[in-house]
Protein backbone atom coordinates (compact mmCIF):
# COMPACT_ATOMS: atom_id res chain seq x y z
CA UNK A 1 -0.26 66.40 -24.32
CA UNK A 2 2.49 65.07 -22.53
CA UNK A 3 3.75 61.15 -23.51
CA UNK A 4 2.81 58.45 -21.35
CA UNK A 5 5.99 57.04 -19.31
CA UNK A 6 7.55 53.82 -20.93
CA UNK A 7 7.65 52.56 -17.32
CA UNK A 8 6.48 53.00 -13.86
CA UNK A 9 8.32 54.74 -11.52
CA UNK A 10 11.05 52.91 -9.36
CA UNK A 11 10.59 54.32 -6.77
CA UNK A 12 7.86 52.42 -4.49
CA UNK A 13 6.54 55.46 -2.21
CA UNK A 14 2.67 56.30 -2.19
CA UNK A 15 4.20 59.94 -3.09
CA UNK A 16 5.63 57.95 -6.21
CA UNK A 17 2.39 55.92 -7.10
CA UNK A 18 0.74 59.21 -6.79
CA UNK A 19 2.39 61.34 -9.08
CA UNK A 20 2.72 58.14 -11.77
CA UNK A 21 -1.06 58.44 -11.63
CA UNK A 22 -0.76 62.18 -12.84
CA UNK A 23 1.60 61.34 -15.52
CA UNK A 24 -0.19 57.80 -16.55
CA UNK A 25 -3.75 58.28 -15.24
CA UNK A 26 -5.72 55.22 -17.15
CA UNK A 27 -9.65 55.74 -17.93
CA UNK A 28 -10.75 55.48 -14.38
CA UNK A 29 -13.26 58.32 -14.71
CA UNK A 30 -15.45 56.10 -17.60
CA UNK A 31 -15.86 53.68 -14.51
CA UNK A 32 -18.04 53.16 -11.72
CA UNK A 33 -15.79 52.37 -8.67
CA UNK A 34 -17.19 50.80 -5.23
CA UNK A 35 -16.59 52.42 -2.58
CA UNK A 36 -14.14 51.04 0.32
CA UNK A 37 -15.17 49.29 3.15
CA UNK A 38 -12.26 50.31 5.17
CA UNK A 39 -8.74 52.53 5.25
CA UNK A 40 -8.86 56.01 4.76
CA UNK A 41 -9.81 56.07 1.44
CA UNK A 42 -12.76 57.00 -0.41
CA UNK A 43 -12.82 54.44 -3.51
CA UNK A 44 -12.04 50.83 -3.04
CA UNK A 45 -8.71 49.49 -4.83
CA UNK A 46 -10.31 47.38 -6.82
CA UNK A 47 -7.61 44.61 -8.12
CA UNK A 48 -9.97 42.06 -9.07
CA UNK A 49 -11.05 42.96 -12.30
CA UNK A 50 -9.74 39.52 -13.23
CA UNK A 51 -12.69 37.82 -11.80
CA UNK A 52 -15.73 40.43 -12.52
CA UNK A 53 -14.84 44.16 -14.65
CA UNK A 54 -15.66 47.58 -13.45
CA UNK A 55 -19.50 49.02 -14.43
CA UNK A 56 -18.67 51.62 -17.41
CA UNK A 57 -20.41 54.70 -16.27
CA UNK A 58 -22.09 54.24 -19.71
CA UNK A 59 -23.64 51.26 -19.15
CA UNK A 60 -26.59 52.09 -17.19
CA UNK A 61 -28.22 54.47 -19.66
CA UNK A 62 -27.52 51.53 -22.28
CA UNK A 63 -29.91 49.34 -19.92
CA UNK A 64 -32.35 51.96 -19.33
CA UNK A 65 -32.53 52.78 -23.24
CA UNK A 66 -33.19 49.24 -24.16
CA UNK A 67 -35.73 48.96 -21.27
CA UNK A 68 -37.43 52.09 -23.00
CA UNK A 69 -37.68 49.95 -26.30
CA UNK A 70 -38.73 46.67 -24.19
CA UNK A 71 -41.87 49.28 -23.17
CA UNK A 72 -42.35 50.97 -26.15
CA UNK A 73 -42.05 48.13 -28.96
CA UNK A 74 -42.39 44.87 -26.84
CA UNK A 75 -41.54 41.71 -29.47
CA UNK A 76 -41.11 44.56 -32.28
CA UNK A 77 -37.76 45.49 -30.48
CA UNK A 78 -36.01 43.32 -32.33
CA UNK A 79 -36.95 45.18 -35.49
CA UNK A 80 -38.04 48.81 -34.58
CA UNK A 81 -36.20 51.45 -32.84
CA UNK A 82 -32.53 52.91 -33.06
CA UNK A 83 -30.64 49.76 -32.02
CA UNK A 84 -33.00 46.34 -32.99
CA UNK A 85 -31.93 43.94 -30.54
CA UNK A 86 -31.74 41.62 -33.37
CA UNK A 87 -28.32 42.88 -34.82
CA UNK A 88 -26.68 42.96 -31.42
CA UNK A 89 -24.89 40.09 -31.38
CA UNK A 90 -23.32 40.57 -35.13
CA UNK A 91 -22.71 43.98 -34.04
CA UNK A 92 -20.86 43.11 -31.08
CA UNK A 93 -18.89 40.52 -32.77
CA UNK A 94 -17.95 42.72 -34.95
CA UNK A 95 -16.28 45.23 -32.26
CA UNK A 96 -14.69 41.87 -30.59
CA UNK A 97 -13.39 40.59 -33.86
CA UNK A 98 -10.89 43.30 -33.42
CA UNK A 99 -9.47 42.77 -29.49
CA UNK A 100 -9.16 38.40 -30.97
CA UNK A 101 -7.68 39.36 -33.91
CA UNK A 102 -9.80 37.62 -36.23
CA UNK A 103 -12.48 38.28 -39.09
CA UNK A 104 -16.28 38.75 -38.03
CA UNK A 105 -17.68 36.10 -39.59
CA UNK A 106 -15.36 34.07 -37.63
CA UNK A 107 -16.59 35.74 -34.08
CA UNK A 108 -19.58 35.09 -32.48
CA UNK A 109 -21.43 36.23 -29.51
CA UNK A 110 -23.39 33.51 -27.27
CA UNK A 111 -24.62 32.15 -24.46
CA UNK A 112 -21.68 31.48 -21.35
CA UNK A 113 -18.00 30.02 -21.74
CA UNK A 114 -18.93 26.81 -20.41
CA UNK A 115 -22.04 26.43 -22.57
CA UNK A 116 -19.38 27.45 -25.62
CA UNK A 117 -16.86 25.04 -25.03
CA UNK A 118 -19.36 22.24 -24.91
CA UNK A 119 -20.42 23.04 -28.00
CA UNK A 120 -17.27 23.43 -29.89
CA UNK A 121 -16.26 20.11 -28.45
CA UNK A 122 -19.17 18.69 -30.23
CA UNK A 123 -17.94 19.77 -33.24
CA UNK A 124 -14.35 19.48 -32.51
CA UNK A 125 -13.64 16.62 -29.80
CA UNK A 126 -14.29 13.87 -32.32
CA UNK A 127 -12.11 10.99 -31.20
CA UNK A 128 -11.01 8.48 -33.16
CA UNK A 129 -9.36 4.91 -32.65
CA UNK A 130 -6.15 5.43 -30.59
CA UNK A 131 -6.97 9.30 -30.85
CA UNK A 132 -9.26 10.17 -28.13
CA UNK A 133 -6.77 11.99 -25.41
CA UNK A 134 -7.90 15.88 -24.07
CA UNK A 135 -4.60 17.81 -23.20
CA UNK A 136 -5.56 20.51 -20.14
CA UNK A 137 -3.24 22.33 -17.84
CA UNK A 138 -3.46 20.31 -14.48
CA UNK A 139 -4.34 23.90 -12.88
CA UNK A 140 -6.93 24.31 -15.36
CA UNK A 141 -10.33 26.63 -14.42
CA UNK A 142 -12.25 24.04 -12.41
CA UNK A 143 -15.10 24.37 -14.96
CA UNK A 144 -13.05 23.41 -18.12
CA UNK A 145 -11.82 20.35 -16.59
CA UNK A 146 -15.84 19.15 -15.44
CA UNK A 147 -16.31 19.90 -18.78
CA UNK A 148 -13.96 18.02 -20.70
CA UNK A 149 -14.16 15.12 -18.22
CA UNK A 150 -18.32 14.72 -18.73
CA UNK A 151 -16.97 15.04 -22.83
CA UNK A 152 -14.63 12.13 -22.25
CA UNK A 153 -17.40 10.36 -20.37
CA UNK A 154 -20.11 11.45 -23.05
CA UNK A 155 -18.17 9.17 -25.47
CA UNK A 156 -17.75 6.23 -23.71
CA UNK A 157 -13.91 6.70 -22.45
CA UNK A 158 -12.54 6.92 -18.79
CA UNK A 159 -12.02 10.82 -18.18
CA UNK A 160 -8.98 9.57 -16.14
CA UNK A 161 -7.24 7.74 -19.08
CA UNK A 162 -8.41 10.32 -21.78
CA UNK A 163 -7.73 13.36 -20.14
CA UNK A 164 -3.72 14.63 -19.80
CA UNK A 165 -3.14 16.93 -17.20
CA UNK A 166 -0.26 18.79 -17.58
CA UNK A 167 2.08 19.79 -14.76
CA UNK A 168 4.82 22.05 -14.10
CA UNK A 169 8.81 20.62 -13.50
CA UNK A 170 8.78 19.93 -9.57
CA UNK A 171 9.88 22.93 -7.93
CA UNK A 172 8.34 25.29 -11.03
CA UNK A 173 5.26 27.08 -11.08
CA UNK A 174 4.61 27.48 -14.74
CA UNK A 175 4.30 25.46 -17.29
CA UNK A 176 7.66 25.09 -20.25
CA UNK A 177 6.84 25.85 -24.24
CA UNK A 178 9.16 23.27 -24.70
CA UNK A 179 7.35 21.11 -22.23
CA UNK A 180 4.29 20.98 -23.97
CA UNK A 181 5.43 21.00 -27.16
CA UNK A 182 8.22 17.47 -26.65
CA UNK A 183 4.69 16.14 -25.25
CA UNK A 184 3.16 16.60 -28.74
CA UNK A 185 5.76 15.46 -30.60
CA UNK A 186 6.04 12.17 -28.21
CA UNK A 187 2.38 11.33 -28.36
CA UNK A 188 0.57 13.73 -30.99
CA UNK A 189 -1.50 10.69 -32.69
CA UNK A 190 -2.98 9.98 -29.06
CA UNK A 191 -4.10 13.08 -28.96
CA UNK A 192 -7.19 14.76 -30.18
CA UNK A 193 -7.64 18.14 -28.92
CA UNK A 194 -5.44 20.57 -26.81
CA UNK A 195 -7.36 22.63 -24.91
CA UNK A 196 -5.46 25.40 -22.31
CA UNK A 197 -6.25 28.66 -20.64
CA UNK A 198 -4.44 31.29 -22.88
CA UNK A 199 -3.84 33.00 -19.69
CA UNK A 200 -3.82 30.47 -16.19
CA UNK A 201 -6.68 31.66 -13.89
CA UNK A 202 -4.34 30.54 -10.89
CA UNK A 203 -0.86 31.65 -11.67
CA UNK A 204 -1.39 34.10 -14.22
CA UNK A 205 1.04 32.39 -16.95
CA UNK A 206 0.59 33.80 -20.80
CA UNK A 207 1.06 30.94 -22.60
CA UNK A 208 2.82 30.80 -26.02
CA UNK A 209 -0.28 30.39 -28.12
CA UNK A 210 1.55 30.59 -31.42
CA UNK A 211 3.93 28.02 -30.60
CA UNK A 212 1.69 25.50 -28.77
CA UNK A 213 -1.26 26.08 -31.90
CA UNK A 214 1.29 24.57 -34.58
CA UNK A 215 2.63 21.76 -32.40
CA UNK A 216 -1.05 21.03 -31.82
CA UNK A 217 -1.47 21.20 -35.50
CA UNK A 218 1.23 19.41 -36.48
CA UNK A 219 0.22 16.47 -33.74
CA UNK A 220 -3.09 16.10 -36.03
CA UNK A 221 -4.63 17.11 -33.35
CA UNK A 222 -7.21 20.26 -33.12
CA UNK A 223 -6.21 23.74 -31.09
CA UNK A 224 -8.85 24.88 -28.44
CA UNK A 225 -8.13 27.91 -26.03
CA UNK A 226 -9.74 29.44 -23.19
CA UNK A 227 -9.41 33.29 -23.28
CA UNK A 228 -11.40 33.94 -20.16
CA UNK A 229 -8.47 35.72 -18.72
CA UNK A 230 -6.96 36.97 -22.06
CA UNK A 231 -9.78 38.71 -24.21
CA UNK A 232 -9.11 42.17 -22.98
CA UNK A 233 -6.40 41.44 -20.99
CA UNK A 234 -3.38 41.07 -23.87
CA UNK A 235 -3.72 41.64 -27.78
CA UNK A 236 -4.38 38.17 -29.74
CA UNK A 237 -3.86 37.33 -33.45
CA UNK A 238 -6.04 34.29 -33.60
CA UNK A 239 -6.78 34.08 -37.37
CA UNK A 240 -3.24 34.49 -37.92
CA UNK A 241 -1.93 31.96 -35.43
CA UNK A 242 -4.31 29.47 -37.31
CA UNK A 243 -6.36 28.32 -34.16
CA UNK A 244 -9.43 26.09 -34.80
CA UNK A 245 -11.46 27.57 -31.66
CA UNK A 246 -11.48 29.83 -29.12
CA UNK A 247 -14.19 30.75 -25.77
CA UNK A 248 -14.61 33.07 -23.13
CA UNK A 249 -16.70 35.26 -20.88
CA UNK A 250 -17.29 39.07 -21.12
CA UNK A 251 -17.48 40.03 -17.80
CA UNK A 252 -14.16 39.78 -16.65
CA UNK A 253 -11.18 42.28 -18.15
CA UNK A 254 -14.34 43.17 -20.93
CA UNK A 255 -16.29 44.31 -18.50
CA UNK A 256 -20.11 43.56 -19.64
CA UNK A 257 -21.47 42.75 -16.24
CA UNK A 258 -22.00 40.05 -13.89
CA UNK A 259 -23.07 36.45 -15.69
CA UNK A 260 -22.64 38.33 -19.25
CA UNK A 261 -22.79 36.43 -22.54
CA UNK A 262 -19.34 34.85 -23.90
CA UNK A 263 -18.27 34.43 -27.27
CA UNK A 264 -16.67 32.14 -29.47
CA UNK A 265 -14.13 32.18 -32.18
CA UNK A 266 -14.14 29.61 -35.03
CA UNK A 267 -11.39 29.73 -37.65
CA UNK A 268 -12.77 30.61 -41.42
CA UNK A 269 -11.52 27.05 -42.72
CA UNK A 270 -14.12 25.54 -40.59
CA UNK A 271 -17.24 28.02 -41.15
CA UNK A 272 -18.45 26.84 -44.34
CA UNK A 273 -17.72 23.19 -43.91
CA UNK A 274 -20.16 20.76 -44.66
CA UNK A 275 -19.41 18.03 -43.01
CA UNK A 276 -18.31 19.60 -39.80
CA UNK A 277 -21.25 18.41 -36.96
CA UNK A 278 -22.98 21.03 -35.04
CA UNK A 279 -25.86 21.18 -32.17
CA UNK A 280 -28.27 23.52 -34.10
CA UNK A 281 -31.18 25.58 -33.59
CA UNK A 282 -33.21 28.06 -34.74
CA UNK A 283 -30.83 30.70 -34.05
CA UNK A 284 -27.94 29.17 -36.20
CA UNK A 285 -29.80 29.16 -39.15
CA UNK A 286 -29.47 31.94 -41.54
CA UNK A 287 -31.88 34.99 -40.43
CA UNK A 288 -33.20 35.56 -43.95
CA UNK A 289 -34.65 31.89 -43.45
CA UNK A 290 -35.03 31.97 -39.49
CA UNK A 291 -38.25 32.80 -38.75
CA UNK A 292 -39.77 30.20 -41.75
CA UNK A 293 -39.17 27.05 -39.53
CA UNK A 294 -37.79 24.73 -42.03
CA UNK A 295 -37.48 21.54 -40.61
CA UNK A 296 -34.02 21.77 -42.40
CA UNK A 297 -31.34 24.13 -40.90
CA UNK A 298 -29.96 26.69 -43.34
CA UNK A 299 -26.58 27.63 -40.98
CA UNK A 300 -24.73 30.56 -42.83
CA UNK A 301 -20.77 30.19 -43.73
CA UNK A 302 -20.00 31.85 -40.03
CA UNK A 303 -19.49 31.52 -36.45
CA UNK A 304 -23.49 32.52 -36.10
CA UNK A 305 -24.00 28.91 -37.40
CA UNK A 306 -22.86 28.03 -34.02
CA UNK A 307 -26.06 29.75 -32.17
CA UNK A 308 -28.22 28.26 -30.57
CA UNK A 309 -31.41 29.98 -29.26
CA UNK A 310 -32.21 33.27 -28.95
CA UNK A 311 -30.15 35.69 -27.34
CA UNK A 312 -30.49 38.13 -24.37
CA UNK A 313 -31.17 41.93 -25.69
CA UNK A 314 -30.25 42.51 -21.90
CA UNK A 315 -27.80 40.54 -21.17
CA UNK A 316 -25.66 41.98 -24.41
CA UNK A 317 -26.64 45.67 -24.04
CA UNK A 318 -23.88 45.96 -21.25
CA UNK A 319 -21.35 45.08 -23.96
CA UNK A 320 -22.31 48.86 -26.18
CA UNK A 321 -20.50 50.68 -23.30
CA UNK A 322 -17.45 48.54 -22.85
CA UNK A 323 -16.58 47.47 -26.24
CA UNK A 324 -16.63 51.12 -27.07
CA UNK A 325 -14.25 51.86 -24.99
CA UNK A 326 -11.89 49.55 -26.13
CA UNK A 327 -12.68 50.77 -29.60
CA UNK A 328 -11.81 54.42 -28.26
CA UNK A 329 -8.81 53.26 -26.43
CA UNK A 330 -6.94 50.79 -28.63
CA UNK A 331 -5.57 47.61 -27.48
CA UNK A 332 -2.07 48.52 -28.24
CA UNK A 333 -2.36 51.96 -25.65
CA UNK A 334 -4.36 49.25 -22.88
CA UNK A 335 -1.29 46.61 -23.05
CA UNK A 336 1.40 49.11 -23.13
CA UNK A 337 -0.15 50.90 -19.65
CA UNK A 338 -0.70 47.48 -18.35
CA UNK A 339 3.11 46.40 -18.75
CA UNK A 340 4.36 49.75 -16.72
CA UNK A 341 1.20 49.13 -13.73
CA UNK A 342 2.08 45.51 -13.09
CA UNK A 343 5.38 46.08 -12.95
CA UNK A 344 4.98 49.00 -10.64
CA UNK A 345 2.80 46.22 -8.94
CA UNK A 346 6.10 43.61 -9.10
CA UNK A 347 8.61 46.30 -7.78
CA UNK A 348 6.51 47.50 -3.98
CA UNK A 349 5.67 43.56 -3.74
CA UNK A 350 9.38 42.51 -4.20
CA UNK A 351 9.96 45.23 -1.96
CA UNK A 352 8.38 43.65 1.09
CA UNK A 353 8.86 39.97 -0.05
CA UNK A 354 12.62 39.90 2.01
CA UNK A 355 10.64 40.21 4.99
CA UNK A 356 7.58 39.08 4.52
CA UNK A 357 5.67 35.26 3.82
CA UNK A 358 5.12 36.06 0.01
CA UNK A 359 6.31 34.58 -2.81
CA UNK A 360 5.00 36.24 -6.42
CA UNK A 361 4.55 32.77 -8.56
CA UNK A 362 4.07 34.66 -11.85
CA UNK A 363 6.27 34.94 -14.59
CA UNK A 364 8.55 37.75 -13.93
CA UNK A 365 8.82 38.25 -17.69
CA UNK A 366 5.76 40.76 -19.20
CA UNK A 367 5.48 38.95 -21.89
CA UNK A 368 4.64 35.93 -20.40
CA UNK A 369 1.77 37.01 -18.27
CA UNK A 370 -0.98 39.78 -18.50
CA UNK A 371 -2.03 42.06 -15.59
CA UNK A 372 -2.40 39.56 -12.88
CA UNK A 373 0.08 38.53 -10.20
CA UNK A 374 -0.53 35.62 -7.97
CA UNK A 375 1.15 35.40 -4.53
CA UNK A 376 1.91 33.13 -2.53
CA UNK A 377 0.77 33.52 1.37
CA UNK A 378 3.85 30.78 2.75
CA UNK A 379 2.63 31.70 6.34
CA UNK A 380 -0.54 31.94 7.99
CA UNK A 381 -4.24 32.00 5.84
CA UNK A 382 -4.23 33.58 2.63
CA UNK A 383 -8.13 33.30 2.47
CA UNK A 384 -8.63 35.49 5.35
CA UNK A 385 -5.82 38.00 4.26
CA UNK A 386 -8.16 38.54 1.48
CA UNK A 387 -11.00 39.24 3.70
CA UNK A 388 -8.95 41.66 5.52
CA UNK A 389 -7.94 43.23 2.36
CA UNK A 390 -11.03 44.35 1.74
CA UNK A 391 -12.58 45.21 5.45
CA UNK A 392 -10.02 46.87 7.00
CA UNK A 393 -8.08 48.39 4.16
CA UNK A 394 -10.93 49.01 1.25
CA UNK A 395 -7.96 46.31 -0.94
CA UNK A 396 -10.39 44.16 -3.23
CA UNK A 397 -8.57 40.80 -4.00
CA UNK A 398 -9.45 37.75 -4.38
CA UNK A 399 -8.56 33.83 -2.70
CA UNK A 400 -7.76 30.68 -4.81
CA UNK A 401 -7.13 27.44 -2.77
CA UNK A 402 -4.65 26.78 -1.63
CA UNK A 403 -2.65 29.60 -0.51
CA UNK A 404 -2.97 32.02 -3.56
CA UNK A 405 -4.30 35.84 -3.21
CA UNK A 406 -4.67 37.38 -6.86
CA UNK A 407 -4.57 41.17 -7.93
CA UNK A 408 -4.88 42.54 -11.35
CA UNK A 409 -4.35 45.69 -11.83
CA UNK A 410 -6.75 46.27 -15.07
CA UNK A 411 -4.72 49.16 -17.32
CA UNK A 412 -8.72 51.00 -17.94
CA UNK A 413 -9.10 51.74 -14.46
CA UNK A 414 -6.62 50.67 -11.70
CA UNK A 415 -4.24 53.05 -10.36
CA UNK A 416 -0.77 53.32 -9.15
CA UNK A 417 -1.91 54.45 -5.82
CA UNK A 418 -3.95 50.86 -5.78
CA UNK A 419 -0.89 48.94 -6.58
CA UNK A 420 0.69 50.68 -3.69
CA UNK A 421 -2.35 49.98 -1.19
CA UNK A 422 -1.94 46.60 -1.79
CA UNK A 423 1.40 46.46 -0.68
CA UNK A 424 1.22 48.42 2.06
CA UNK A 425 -2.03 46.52 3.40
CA UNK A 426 0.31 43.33 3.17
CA UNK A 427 2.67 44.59 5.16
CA UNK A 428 0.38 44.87 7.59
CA UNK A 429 -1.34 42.07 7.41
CA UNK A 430 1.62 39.82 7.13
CA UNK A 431 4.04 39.44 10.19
């Protein structure tokens, strides 16, 4: 077998993109691609994986199979048959401890990320005389900051006082370690939790979790992340980096279908304490003692104490397919392929950036971004050069207000050849 190239090619011809693809080809195959609404292309160039995965070709028979038990078992599904639907979501933790980098008993599988991060700020938004402030990026996901706002509001405090948005240097697009960190150290005891995206929806900025976790810690205050646009998307040591609690969604880089359950991660010094406050029920008590309806919660030393009601057998049978694949694949192979494919992706877009209205906002470093790059439209209306992206060139991107049209080339099943439709399409589109 020959080695996988330690970089894209440098040259930025479709010949180029097309013989990278022979040399780095990715797991396109396992993946059911749309087909394009327009070019000359069969397959779309699908560079939005960032907002909703690929369909594993797996994934229907998955369905179909737990459909078959739904008919054949009814209620005894969760028992009977080959996979009981009961064990799914401490199965599936288990397979996501592994792309977090944290234990299983610290993982769990539930509900959506917005559901999650309400209920970890129940247990971990606790504030305290002069300690009440949220820290968010000021380009936080629009959902995180309703959220924390209604938590500020839930507690009696003006969201506008108690939440810090933070804001890139004028003339910057991304937000400084150092920044963050001098803001810690100047106001840590006003501060009770930190709470950013681990990867910005918007720009597509990695942040420095390590760092940012032990000024947060050392602040007093408590380290929440968003990994919506990380889990799957770079490798993450979460134990290790001592965070206190992590969400996000599975149907973005992880690919377990539209509206799929999230998860949440919850560091093992929290698990089994007793005094830490929870919204229960019966789902986050321990399963040996579930079904007896105590009128006392028994929650077990884990993240499962953190369930709430029961979960969907069909909403989580999309995960089988995808997490095995990542199993198969290894995050280490996924983030190595997705350095050389966005910077393929970096190299035809700074090609036509001298003459056309584009600006790549981004970090130009790998290490300080995933797969996604965000440009910049400076001229004309980046909303409907997305919409011509897709209907006149099968290029599926997608819009952010102002000004911003994102592609992410997802290292499991985007191409070269994409990378280079996108360009090409822009120069096109753009005058």
């Amino acid at each position: 077998m020959t080695a996988a190239p330690t970089t894209g090619p440098d040259a930025t011809t479709e010949q180029a993109a097309l013989d990278a693809d022979g040399s780095d080809p990715g797991w396109r195959e396992l993946f059911v691609v749309p087909p394009a609404e327009g070019g000359p292309y069969p397959q779309a160039a699908y560079l939005v994986g960032n907002s909703l995965g690929l369909q594993p070709v797996a994934t229907r028979a998955d369905i179909l199979a737990d459909l078959d038990s739904w008919g054949r078992f009814g209620v005894e599904g969760f028992f009977d048959g080959e996979r009981p639907w009961q064990s799914y979501p401490q199965r599936f933790a288990a397979s996501m401890a592994g792309l977090i980098g944290a234990g299983p008993a610290e993982t769990v599988i539930m509900n959506s990320l917005t559901v999650n991060l309400h209920l970890m700020m129940a247990s971990f938004y606790r504030p305290r005389g002069e300690r009440v402030r949220i820290v968010v990026e000021d380009n936080t996901f629009p959902s995180d900051s309703y959220a924390v706002r209604s938590q500020a509001r839930w507690h009696g405090l003006d969201p506008d006082d108690a939440v810090v948005r933070l804001r890139p240097r004028p003339g910057e697009h991304h937000l400084r370690t150092d920044d963050v960190v001098d803001l810690l150290r100047r106001e840590g005891p006003t501060v009770a939790l930190v709470l950013l995206g681990a990867v910005n929806y918007h720009s597509g900025q990695l942040m420095d979790i390590p760092a940012i976790t032990r000024a947060t810690r050392e602040a007093g205050a408590v380290s929440g992340w968003d990994l919506a646009h990380a889990a799957g998307n770079i490798p993450l040591q979460l134990h290790d980096w001592d965070v206190d609690f992590a969400v996000w969604c599975m149907y973005k880089y992880l690919n377990s279908g539209p509206g799929a359950p999230g998860g949440a991660f919850v560091h093992e010094r929290h698990v089994d304490d007793p005094a830490m406050p929870r919204l229960e029920g019966w789902w986050g008590t321990d399963a040996a003692v579930r079904f007896r309806m105590d009128a006392i919660p028994q929650p077990p030393p884990t993240a499962d104490a953190w369930q709430v009601s029961t979960p969907s057998a069909l909403g989580l049978s999309p995960m089988r397919a995808a997490l095995d694949l990542f199993e198969t694949v290894g995050m280490t192979t996924l983030r190595e392929r997705s350095i050389r494919l966005t910077g393929y992706l970096e190299r035809v877009l700074d090609d036509i950036a001298a003459s056309r209205p584009l600006t790549v906002i981004t970090p130009r470093d790998p290490q300080q971004r995933g797969c996604q790059l965000s440009v910049r439209i400076d001229q004309g209306d980046a909303g409907e050069v997305a919409r011509r992206l897709r209907h006149e060139h099968g290029v599926i991107t997608d819009f952010r207000e102002p000004d911003i049209v994102r592609a992410a080339p997802v290292p499991l099943y985007s191409t070269y050849h994409d990378c280079w439709r996108f360009a090409d399409a822009l120069t096109r589109l753009l005058p």
